Tab-separated table of C-alpha atoms in Angstrom:
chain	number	residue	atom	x	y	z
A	1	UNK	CA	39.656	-63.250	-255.394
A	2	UNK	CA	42.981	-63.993	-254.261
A	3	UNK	CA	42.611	-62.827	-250.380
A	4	UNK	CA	42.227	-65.498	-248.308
A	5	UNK	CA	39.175	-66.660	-246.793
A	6	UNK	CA	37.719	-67.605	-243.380
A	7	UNK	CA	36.489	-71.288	-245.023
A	8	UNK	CA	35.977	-73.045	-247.760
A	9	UNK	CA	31.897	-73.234	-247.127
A	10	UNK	CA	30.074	-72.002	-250.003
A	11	UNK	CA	26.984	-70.015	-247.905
A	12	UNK	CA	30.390	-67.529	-246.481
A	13	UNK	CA	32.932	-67.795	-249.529
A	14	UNK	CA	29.535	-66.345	-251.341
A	15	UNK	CA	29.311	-63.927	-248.134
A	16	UNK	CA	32.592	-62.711	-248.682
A	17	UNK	CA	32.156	-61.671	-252.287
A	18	UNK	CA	28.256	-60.143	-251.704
A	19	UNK	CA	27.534	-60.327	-248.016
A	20	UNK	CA	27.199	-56.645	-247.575
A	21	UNK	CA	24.279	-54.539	-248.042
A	22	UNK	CA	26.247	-51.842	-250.491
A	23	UNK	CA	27.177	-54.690	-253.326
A	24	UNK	CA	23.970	-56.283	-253.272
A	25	UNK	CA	22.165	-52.666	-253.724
A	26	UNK	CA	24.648	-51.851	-257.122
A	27	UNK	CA	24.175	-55.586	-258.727
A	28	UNK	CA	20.517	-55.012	-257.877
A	29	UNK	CA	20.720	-51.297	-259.924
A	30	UNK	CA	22.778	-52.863	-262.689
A	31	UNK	CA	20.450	-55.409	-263.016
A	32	UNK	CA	16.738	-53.951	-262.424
A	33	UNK	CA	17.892	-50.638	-263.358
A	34	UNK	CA	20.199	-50.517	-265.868
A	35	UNK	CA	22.749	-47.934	-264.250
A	36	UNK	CA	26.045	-48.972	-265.976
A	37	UNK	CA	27.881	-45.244	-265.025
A	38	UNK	CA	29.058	-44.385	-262.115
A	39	UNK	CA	26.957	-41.113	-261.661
A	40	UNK	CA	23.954	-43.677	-262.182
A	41	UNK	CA	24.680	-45.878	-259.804
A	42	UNK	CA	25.034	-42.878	-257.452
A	43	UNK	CA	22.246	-40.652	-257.853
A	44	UNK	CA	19.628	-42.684	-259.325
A	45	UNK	CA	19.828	-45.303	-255.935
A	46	UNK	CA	16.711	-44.497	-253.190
A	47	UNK	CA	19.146	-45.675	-250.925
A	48	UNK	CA	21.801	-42.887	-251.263
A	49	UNK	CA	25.118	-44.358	-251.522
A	50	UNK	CA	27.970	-42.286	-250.637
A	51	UNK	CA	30.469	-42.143	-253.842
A	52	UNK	CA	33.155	-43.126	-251.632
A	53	UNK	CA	31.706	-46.343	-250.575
A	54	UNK	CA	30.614	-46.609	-254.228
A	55	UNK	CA	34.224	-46.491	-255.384
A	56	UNK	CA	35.279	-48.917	-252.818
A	57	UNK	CA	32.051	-51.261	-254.182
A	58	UNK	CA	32.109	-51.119	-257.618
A	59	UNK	CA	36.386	-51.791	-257.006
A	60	UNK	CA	35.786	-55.135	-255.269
A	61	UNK	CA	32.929	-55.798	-257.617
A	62	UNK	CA	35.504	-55.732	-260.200
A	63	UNK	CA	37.848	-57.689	-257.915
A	64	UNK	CA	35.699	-60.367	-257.081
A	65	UNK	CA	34.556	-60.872	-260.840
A	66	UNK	CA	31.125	-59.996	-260.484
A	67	UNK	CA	31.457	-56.580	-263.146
A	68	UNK	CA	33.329	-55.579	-265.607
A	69	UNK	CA	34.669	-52.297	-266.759
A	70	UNK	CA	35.219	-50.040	-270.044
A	71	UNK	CA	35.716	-47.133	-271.187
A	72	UNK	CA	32.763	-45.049	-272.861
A	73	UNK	CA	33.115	-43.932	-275.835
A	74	UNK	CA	30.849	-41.138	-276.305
A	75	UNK	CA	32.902	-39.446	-273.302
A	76	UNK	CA	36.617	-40.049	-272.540
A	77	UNK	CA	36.269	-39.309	-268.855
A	78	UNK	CA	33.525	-41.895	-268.514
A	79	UNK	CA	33.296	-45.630	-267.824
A	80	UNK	CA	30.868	-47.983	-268.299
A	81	UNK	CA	30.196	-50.915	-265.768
A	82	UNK	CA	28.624	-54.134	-267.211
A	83	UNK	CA	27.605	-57.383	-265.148
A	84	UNK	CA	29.655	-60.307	-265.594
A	85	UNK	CA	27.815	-63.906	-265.769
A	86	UNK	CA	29.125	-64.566	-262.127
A	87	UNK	CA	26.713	-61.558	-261.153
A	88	UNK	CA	24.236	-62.478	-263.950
A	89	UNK	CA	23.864	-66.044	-262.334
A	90	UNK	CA	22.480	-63.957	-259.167
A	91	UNK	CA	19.069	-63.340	-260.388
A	92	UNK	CA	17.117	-66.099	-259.119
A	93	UNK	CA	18.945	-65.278	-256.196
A	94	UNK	CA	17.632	-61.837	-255.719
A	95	UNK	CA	14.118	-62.973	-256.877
A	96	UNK	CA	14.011	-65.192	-253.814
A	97	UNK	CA	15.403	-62.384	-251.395
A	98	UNK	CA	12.637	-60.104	-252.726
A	99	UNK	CA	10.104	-62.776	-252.747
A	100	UNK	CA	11.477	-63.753	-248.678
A	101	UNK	CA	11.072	-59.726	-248.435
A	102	UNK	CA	7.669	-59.393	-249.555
A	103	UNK	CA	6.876	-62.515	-247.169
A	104	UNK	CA	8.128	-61.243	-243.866
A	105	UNK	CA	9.423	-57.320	-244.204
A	106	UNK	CA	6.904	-54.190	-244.054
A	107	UNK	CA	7.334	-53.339	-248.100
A	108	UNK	CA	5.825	-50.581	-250.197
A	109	UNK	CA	3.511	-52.055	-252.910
A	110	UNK	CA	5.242	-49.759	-255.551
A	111	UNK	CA	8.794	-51.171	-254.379
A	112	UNK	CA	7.775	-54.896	-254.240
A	113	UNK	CA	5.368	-55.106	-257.849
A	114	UNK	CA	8.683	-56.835	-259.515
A	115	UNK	CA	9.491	-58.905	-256.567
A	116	UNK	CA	5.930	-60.323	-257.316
A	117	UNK	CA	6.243	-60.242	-260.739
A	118	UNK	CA	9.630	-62.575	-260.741
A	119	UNK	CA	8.011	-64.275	-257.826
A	120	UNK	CA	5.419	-65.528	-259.719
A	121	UNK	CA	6.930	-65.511	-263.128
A	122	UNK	CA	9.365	-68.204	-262.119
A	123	UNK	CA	12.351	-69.584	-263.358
A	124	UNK	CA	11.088	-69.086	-266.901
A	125	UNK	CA	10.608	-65.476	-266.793
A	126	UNK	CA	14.473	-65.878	-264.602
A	127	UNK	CA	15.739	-66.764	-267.514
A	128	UNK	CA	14.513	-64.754	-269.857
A	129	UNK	CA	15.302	-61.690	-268.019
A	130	UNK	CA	19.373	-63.650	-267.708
A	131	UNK	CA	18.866	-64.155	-271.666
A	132	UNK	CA	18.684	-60.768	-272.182
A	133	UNK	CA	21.144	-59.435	-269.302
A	134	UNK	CA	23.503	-61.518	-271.309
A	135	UNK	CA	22.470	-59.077	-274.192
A	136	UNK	CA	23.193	-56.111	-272.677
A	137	UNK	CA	26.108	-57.040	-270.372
A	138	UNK	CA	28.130	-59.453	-272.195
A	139	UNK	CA	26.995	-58.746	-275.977
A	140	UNK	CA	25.379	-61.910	-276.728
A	141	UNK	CA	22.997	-62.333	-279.081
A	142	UNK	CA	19.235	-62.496	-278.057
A	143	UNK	CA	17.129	-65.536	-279.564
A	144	UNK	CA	14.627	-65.132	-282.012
A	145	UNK	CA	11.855	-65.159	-279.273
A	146	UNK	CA	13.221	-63.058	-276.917
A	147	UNK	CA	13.946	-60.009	-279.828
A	148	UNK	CA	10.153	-60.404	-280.693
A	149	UNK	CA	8.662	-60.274	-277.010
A	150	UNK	CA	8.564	-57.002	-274.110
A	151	UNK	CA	11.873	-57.401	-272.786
A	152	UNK	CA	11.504	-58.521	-268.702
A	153	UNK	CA	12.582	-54.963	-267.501
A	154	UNK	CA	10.306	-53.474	-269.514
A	155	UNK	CA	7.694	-55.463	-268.031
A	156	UNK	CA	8.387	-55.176	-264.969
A	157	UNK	CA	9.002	-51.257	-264.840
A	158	UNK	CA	5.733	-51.263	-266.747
A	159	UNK	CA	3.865	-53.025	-263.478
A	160	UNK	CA	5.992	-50.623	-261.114
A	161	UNK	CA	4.750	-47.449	-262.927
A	162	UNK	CA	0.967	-48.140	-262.788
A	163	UNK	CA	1.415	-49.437	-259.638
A	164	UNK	CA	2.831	-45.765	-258.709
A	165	UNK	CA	-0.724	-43.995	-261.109
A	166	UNK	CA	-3.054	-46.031	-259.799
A	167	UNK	CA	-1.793	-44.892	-256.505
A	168	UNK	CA	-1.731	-41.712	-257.184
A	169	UNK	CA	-4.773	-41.638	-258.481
A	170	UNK	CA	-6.409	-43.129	-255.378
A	171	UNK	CA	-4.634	-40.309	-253.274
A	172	UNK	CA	-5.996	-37.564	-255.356
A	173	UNK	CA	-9.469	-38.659	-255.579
C-alpha cells in the first residue's frame, strides 16, 4: 500500500483497497466459499470472472495485504491463496452489505439464506465464523468450543442447500 492516495478519510482509503466489485466478489469466495486456488476462484464464481481480471485482483489483494500466498504442496505448479486478518476483519462488514442487500435489492431466496443467517446470528455467530477463518487462513488454533460445534460455513451451506430442495421440490410437485 505504498501508492498514494486521494485522502486520508477512512470510508475512501478503505475504497481504494476494496471499492471495486471484482475484490469484494474473491474475499467473499475465500471467505463463504472456501476457494483458496486460483482455478477455484475462477470457475466456481456465479459471477464469471475473467482470469485476467482475476490475476490483476488476487495481485492487488496481495498488494494491499488483504491475502496471502503459498505454494501448494501437493502440486508444484499450484498456489494456494489464504485471507489475511486485514480481510478476515471484513466479515461483519459483508454481513451488513448482504443484510442492506436483502433489505433493498431484488435477491434470490437461495442466494440470500446466509445473508439472513449472519443477519440474524449477530456478532456472536461473526465471530465464530472469524474464529475459525483464523483456523483455516492463518493456522490458529480453534478453541475448545468451536472444535466441538458445526463450523459457521457448514451451517450456513447447510441452510443454502435445503433452501435450493425445498425449492426444488415445490417446482416439481
Amino acid at each position: 500500500m505504498d501508492q498514494q492516495h486521494r485522502s486520508g478519510c477512512p470510508i475512501n482509503l478503505t475504497l481504494e483497497v476494496v471499492g471495486d466489485k471484482w475484490s469484494l466478489i474473491v474475499l467473499r469466495d475465500m471467505m463463504f466459499g472456501n476457494r483458496r486456488h486460483f482455478r477455484e476462484l475462477l470457475t466456481q464464481s456465479g459471477e464469471g470472472i475473467a482470469s485476467n481480471i482475476l490475476a490483476d485482483r488476487l495481485k492487488r489483494l496481495l498488494e494491499d495485504g488483504l491475502i496471502s500466498k503459498a505454494g501448494d504442496p501437493s502440486h508444484k505448479q499450484k498456489a494456494i491463496y489464504s485471507l489475511t486478518e486485514m480481510a478476515i476483519e471484513l466479515l461483519p462488514v459483508f454481513a451488513h452489505i448482504a443484510a442492506w442487500g436483502r433489505k433493498w435489492l431484488p435477491v434470490s431466496e437461495e442466494l440470500s439464506i446466509r445473508a439472513e443467517l449472519l443477519e440474524k446470528g449477530g456478532p456472536e455467530m461473526w465471530d465464530r465464523f472469524m474464529e475459525e477463518l483464523r483456523a483455516d487462513h492463518l493456522g490458529e488454533p480453534l478453541s475448545q468450543a468451536a472444535a466441538k460445534r458445526l463450523p459457521v460455513r457448514a451451517e450456513l451451506q447447510a441452510a443454502y442447500l435445503a433452501v435450493v430442495a425445498r425449492n426444488a421440490t415445490a417446482a416439481a410437485g
